[in-house]
Backbone as ProteinMPNN parsed JSONL, in Angstrom:
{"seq_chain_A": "XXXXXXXXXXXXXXXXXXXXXXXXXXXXXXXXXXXXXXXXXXXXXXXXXXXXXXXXXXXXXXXXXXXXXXXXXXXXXXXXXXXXXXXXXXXXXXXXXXXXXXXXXXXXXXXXXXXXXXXXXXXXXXXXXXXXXXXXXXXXXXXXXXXXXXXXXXXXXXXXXXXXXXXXXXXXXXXXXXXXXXXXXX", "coords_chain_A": {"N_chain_A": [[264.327, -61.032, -133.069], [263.561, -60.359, -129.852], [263.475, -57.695, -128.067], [263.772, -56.441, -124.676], [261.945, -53.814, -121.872], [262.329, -52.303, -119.253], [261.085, -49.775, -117.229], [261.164, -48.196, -114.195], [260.108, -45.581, -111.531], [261.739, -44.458, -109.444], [264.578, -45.162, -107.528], [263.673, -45.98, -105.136], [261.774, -48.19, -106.353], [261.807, -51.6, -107.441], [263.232, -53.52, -110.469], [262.469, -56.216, -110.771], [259.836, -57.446, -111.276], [259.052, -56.84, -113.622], [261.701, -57.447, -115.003], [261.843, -60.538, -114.978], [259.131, -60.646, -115.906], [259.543, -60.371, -118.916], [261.861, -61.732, -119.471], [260.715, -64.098, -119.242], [258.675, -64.34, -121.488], [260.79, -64.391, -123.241], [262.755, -62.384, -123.954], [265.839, -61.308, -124.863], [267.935, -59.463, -124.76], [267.642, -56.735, -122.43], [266.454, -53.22, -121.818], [266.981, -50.922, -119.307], [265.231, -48.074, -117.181], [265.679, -46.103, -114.701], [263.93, -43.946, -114.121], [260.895, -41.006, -114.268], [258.423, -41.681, -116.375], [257.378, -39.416, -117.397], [258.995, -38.183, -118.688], [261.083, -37.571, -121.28], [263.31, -37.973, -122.738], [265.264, -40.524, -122.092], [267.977, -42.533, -121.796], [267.821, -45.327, -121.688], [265.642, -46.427, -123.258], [266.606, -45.118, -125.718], [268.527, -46.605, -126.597], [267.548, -48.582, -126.554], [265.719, -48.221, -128.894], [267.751, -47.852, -130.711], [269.333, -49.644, -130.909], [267.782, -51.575, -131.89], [267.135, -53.506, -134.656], [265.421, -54.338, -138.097], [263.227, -56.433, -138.22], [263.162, -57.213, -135.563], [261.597, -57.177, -131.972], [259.959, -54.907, -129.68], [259.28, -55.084, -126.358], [257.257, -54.588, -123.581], [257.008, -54.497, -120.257], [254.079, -53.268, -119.477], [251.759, -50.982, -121.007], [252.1, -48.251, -119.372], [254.918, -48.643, -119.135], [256.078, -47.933, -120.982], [255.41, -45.246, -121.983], [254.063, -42.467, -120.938], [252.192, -40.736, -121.395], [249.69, -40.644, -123.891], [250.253, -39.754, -126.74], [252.902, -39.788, -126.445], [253.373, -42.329, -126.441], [252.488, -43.239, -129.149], [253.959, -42.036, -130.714], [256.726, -43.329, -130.277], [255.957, -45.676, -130.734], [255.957, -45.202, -133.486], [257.941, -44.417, -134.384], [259.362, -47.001, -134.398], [258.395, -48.864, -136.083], [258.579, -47.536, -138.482], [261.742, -48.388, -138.142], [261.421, -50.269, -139.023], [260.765, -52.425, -137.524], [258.849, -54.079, -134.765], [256.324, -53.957, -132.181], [255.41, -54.929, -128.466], [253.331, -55.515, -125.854], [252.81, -56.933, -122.822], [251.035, -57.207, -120.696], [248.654, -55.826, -121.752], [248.207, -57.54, -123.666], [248.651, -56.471, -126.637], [249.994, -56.491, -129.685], [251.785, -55.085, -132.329], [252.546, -56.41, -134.536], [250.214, -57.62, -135.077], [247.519, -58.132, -136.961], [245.106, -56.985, -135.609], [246.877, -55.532, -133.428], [247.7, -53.834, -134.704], [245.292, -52.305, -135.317], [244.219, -51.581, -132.749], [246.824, -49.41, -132.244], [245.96, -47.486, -134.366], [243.693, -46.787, -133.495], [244.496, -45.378, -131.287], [245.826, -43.872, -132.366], [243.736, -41.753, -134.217], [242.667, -41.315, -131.178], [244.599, -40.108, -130.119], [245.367, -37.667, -131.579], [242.447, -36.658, -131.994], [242.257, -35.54, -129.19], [244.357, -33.275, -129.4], [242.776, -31.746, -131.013], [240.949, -30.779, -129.603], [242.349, -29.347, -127.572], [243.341, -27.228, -128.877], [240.748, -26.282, -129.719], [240.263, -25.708, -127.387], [242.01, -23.803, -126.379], [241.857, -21.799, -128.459], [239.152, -20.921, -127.905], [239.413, -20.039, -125.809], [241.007, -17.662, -126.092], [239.597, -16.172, -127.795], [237.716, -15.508, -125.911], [238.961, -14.142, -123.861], [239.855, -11.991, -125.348], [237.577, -10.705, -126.06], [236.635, -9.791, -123.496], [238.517, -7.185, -123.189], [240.708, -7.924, -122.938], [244.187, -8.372, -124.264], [246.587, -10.939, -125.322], [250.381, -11.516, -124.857], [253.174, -9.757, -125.389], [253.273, -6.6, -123.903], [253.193, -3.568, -125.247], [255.765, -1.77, -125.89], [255.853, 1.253, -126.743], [253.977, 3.389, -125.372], [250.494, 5.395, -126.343], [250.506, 7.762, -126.078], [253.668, 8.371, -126.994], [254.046, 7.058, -129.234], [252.2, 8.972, -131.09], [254.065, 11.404, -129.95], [256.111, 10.728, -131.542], [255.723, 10.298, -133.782], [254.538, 13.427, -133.816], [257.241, 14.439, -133.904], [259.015, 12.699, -135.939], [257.911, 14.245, -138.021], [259.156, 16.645, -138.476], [262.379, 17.752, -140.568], [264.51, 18.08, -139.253], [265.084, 15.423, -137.581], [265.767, 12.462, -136.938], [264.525, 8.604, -137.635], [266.347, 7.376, -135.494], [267.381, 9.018, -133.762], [264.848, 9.707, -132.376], [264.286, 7.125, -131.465], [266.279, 6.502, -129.499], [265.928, 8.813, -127.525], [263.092, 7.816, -126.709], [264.18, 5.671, -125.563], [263.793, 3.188, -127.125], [264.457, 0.529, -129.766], [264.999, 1.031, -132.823], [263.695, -0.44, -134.542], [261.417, -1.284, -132.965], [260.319, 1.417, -133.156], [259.714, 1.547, -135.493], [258.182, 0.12, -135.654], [255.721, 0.433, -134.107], [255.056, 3.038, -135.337], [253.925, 1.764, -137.889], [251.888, 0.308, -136.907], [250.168, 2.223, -136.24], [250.095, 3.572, -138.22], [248.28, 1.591, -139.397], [245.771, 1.116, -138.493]], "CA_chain_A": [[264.817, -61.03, -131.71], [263.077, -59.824, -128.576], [264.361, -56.793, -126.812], [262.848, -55.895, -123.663], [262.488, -52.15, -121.851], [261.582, -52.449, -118.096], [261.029, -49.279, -116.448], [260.745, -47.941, -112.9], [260.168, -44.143, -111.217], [262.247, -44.582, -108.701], [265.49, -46.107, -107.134], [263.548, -47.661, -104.387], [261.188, -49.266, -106.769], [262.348, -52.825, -108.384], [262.548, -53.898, -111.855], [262.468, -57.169, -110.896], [258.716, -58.022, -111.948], [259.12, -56.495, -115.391], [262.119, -58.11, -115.89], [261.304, -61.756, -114.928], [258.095, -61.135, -117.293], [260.3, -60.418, -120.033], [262.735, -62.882, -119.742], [259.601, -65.553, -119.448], [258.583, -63.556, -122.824], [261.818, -64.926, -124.126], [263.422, -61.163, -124.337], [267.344, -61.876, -124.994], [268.407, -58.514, -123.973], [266.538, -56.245, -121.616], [267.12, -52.043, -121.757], [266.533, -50.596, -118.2], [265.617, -46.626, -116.957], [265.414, -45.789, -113.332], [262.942, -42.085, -113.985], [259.383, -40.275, -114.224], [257.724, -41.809, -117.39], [256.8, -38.419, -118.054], [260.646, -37.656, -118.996], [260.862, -38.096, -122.813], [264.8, -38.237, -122.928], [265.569, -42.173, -121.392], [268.883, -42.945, -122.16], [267.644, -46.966, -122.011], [265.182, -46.453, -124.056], [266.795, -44.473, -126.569], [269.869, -47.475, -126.91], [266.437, -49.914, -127.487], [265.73, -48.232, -130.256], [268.909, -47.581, -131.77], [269.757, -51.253, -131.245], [266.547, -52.699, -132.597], [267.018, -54.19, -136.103], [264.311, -54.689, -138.94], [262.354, -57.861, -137.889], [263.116, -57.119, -133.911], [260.506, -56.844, -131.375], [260.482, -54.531, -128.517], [258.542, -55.897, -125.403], [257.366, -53.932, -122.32], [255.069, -55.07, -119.556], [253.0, -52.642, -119.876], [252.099, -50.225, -121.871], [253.154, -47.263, -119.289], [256.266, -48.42, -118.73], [257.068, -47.179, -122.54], [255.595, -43.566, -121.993], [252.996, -41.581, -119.759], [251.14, -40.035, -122.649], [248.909, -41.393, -125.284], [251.193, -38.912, -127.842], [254.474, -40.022, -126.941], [253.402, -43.889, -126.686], [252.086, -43.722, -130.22], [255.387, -41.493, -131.07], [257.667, -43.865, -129.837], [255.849, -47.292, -131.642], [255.985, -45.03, -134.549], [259.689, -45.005, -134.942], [260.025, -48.584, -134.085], [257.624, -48.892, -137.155], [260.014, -46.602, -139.962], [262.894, -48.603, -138.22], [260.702, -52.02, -138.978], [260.89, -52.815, -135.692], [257.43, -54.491, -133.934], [255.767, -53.566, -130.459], [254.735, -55.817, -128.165], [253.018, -54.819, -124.247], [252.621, -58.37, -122.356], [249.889, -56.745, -119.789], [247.465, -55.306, -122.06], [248.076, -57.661, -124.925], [249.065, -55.448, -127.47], [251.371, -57.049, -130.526], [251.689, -54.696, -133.377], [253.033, -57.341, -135.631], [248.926, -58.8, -135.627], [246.088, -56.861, -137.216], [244.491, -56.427, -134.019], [247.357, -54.986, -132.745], [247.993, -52.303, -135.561], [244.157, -51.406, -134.837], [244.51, -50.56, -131.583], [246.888, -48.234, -132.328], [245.437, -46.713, -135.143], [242.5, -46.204, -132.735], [244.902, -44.577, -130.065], [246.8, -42.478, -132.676], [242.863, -41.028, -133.641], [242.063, -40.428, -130.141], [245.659, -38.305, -129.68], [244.751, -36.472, -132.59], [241.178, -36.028, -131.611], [242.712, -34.648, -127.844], [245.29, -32.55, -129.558], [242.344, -30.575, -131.739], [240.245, -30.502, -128.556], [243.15, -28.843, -126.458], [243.685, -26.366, -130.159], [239.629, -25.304, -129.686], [239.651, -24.77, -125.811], [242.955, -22.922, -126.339], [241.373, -20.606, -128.794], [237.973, -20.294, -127.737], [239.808, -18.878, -124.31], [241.565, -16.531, -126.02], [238.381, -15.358, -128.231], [236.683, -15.099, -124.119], [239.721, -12.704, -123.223], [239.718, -10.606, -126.132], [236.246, -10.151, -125.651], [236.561, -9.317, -122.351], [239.316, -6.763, -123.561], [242.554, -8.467, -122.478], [244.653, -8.972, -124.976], [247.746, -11.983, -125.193], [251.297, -11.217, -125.664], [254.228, -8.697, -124.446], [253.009, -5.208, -123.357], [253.643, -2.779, -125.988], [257.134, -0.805, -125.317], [255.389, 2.535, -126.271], [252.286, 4.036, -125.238], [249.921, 5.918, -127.854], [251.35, 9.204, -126.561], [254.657, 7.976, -127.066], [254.181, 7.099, -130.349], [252.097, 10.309, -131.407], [254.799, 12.469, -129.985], [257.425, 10.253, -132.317], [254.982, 10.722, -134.92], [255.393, 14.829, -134.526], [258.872, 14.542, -134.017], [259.282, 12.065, -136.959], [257.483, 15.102, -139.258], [260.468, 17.599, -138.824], [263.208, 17.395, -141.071], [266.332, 17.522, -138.44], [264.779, 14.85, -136.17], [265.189, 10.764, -137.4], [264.421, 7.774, -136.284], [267.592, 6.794, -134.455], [267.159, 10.184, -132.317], [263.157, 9.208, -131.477], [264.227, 5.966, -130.2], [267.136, 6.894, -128.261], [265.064, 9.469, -126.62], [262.432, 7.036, -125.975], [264.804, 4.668, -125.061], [263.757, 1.777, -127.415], [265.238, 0.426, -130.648], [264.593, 2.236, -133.778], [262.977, -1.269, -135.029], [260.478, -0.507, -132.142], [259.595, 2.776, -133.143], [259.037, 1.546, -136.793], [256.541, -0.971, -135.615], [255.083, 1.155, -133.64], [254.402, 3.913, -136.534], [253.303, 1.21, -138.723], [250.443, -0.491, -136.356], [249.496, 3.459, -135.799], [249.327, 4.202, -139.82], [247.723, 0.689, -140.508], [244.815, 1.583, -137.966]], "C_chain_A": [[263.879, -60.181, -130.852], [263.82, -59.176, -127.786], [263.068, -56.008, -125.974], [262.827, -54.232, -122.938], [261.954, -52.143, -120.592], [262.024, -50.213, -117.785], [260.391, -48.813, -115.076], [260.911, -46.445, -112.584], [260.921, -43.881, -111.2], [263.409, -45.354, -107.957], [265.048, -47.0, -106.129], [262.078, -48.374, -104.798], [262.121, -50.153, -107.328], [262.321, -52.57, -109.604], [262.132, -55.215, -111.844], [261.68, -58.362, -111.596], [259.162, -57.871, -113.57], [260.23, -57.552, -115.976], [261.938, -59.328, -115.922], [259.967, -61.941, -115.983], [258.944, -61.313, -118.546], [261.457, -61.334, -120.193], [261.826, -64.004, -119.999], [259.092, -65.181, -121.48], [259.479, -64.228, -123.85], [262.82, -63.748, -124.97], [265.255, -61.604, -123.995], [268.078, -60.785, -124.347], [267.313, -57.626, -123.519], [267.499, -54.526, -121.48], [266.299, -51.569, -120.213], [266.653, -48.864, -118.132], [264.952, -46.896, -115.844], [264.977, -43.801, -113.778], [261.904, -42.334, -114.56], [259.284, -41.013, -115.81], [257.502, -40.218, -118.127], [258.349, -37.749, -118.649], [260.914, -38.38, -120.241], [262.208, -39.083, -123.167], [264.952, -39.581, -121.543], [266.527, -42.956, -122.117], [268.951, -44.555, -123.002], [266.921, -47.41, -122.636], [265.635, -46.013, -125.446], [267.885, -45.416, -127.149], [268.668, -48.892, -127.701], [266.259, -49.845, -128.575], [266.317, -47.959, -131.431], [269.13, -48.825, -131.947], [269.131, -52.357, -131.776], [266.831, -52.369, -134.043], [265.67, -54.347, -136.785], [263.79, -56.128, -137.982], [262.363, -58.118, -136.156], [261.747, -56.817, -133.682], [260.742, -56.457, -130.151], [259.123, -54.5, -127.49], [258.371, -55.007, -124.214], [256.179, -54.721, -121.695], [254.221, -55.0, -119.678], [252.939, -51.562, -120.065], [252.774, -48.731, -121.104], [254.086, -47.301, -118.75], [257.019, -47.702, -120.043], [256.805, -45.602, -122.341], [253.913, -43.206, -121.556], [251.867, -41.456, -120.469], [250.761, -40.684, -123.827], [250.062, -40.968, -126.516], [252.59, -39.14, -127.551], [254.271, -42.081, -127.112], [253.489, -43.618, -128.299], [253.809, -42.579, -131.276], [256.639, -42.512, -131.206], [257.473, -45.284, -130.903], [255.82, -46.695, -133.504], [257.422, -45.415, -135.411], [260.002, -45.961, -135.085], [259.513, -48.975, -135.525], [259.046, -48.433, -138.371], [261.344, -47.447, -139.594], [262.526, -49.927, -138.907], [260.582, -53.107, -138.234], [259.209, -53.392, -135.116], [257.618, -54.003, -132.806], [254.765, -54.593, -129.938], [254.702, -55.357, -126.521], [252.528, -56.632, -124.184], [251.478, -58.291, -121.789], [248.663, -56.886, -120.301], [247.398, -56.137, -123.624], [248.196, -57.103, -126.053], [250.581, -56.246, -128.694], [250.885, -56.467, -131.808], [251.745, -55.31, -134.095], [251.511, -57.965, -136.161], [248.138, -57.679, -135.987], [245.617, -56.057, -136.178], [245.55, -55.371, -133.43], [247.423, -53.342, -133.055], [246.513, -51.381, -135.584], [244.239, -50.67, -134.036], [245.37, -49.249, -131.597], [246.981, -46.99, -133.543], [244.672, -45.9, -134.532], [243.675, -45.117, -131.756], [245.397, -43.061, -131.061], [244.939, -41.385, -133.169], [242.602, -40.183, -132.495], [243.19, -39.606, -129.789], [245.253, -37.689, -130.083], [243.733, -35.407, -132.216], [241.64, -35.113, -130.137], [243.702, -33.399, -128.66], [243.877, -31.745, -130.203], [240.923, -30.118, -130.659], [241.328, -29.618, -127.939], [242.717, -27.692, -127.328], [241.956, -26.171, -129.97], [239.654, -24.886, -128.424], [240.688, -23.973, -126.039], [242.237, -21.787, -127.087], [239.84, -20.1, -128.8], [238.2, -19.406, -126.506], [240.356, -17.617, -124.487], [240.729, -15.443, -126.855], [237.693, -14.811, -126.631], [237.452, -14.164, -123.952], [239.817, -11.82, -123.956], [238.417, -10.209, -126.255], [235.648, -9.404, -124.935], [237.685, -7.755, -122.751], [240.677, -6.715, -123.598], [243.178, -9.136, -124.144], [246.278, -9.935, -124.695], [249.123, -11.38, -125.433], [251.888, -10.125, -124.933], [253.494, -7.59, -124.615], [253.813, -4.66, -124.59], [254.717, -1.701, -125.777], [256.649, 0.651, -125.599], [254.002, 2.758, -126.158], [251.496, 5.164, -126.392], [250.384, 7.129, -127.515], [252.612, 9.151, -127.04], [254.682, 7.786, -128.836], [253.869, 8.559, -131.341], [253.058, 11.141, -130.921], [255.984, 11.956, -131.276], [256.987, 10.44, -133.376], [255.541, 12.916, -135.763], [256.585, 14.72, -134.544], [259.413, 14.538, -135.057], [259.17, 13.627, -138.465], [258.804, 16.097, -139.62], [261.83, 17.216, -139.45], [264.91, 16.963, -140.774], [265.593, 16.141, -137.892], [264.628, 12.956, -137.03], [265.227, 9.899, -136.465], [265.266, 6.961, -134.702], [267.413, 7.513, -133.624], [266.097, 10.172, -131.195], [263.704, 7.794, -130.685], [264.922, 6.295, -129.859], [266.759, 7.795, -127.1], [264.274, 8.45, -125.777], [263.027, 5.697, -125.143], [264.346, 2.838, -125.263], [264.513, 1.639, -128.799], [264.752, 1.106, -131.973], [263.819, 1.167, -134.77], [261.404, -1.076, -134.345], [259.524, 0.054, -132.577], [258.865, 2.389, -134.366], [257.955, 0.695, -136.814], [255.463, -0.473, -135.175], [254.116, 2.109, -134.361], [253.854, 3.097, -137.406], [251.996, 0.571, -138.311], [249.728, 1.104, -136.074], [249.069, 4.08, -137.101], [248.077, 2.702, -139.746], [246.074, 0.6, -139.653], [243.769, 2.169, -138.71]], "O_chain_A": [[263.451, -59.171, -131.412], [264.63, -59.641, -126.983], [262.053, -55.388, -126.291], [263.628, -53.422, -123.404], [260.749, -51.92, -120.701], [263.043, -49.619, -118.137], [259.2, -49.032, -114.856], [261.779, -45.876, -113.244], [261.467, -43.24, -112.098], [263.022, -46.503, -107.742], [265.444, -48.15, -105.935], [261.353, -48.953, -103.99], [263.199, -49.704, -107.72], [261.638, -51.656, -110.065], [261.435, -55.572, -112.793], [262.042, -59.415, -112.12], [259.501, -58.717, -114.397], [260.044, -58.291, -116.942], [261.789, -59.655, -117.1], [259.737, -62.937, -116.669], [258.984, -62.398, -119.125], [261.867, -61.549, -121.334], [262.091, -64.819, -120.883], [259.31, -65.93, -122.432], [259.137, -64.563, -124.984], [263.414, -63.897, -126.038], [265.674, -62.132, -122.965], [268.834, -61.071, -123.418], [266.204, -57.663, -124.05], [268.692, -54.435, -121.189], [265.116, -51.864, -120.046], [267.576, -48.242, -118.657], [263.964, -47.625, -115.75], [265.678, -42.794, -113.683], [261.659, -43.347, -115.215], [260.299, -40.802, -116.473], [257.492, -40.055, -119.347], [258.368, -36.57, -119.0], [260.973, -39.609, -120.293], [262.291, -40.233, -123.597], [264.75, -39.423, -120.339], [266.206, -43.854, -122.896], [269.513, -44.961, -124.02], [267.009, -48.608, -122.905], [265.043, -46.54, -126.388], [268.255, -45.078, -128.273], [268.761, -49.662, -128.657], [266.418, -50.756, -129.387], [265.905, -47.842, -132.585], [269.15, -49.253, -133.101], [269.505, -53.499, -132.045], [266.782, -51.243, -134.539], [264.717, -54.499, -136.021], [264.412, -56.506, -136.99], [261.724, -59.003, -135.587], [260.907, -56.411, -134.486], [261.452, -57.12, -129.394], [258.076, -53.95, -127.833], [259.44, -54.602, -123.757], [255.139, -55.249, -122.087], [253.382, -55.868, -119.918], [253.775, -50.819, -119.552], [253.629, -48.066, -121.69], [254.449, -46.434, -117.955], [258.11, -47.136, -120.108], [257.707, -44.776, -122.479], [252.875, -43.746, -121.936], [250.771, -41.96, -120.224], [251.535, -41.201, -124.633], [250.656, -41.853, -127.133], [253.449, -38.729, -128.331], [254.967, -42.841, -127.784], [254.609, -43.783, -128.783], [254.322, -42.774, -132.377], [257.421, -42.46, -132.155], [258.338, -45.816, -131.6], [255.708, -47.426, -134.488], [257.804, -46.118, -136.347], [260.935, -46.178, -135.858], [260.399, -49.484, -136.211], [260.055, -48.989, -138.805], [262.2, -47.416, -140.478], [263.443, -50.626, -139.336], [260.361, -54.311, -138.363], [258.397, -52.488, -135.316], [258.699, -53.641, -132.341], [253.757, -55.034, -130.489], [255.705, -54.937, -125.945], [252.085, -57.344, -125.085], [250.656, -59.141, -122.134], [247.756, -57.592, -119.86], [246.783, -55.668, -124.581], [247.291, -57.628, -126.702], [251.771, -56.405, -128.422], [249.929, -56.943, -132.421], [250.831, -55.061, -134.881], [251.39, -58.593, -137.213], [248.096, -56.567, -135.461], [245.704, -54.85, -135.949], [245.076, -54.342, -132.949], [247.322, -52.298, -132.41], [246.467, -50.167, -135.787], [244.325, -49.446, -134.135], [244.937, -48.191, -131.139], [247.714, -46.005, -133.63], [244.668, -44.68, -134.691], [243.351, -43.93, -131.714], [245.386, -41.862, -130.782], [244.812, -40.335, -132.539], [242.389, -38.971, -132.481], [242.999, -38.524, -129.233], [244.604, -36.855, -129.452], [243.785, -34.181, -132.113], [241.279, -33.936, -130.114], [243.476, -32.333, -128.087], [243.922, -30.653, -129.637], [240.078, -29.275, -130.961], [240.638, -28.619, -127.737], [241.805, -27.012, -126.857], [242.022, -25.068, -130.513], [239.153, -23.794, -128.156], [240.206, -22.857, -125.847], [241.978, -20.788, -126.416], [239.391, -19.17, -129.471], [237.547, -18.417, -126.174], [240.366, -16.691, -123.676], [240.929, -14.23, -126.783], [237.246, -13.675, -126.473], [236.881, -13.078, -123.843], [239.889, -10.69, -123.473], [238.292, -9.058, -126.672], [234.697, -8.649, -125.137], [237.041, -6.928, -122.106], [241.506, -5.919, -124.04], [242.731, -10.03, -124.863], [247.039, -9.501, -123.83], [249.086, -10.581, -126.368], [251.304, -9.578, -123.998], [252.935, -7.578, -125.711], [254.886, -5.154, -124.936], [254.265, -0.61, -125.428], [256.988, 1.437, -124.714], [253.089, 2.297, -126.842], [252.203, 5.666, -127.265], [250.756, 7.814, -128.467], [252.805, 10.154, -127.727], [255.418, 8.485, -129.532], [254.691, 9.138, -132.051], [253.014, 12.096, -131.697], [256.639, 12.816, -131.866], [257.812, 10.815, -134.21], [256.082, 13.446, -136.734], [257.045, 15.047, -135.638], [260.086, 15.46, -135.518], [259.934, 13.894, -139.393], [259.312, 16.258, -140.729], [262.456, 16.338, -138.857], [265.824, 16.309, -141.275], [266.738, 15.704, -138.012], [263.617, 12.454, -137.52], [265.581, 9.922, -135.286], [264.988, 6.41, -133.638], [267.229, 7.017, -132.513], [266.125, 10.395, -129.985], [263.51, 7.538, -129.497], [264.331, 7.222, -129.304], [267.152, 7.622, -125.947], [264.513, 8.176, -124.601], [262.448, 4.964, -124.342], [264.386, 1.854, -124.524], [265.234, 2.596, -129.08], [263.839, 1.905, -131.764], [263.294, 1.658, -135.769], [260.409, -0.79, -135.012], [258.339, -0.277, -132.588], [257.682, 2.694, -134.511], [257.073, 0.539, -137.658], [254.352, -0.75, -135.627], [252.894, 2.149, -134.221], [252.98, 3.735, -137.993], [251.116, 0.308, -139.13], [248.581, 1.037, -135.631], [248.108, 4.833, -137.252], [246.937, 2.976, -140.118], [245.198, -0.013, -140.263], [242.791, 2.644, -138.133]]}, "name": "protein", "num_of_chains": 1, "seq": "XXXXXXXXXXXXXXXXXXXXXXXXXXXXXXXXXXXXXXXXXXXXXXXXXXXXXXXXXXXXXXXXXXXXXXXXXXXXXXXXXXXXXXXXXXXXXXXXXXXXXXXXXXXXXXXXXXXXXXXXXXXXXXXXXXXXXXXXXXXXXXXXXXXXXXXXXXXXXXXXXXXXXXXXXXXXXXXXXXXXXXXXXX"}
């Protein structure tokens, strides 16, 4: 069976094109979402692919009416896949069910990949540039190195524990112990 998936932005766009393709298509039922592509959660999508059966095929115009991003398209025809479900885009030609088709997105799920371990080097070559520079990432340290060295002497005297140092300092006594431990492991 042929189930179709028109979507549109906007309330004052149509569906009308999409769905007239897909009915010419020979789509029997048709799932509709009125929002942003870039919005993962799509109620009318999410009923397509609960309601698609083994040997179904789910039909869109084109390919971004199914999803914005290279990584959720190839997300989305994945599931349809594990359910045994086919994908079929009318626009761009695209029918998983044919060799050709399952190339293409072999090739696409590569090039996510390849973008996802491109994002994963500029992300950490930026944060090698700022610790270089001497900025480091991450919450501000709740005590300062005098702060700790005074909790340090404090800590040495035998009335004085840690529940008393942090309440003084006014942090938690987990805190303090992290604190003394990144100051021994120095």
């Amino acid at each position: 069976m042929l189930i179709g998936y028109a979507r549109v932005s906007t309330a004052e766009q149509t569906l009308a094109l999409q769905e007239d393709a897909l009915q010419a298509a020979g789509c029997t039922t048709i799932f509709r979402d009125t929002m942003s592509g870039g919005t993962t959660d799509r109620p009318g999508l999410s009923q397509a692919i609960t309601d698609a059966q083994p040997g179904d095929t789910l039909v869109v115009w084109r390919l971004d009416r199914l999803g914005r991003s290279l990584s959720h398209l190839i997300e989305v025809v994945q599931k349809l896949h594990a359910k045994g479900v086919e994908f079929r885009s009318l626009q761009e030609q695209i029918d998983s069910g044919s060799a050709g088709g399952q190339l293409i997105f072999h090739i696409f799920g590569a090039l996510a990949e390849f973008e996802r371990a491109l994002i994963r080097e500029r992300t950490m070559a930026g944060l090698a540039a700022a610790r270089a520079r001497g900025r480091m990432g991450g919450r501000p340290r709740r005590l300062t190195p005098d702060q700790v060295q005074l909790a340090q002497r404090l800590l040495a005297s035998p009335d004085v524990g840690v529940a008393q140092v942090a309440e003084m300092l006014r942090v938690s006594r987990q805190t303090v112990y992290r604190a003394l431990k990144r100051a021994t492991d120095k």
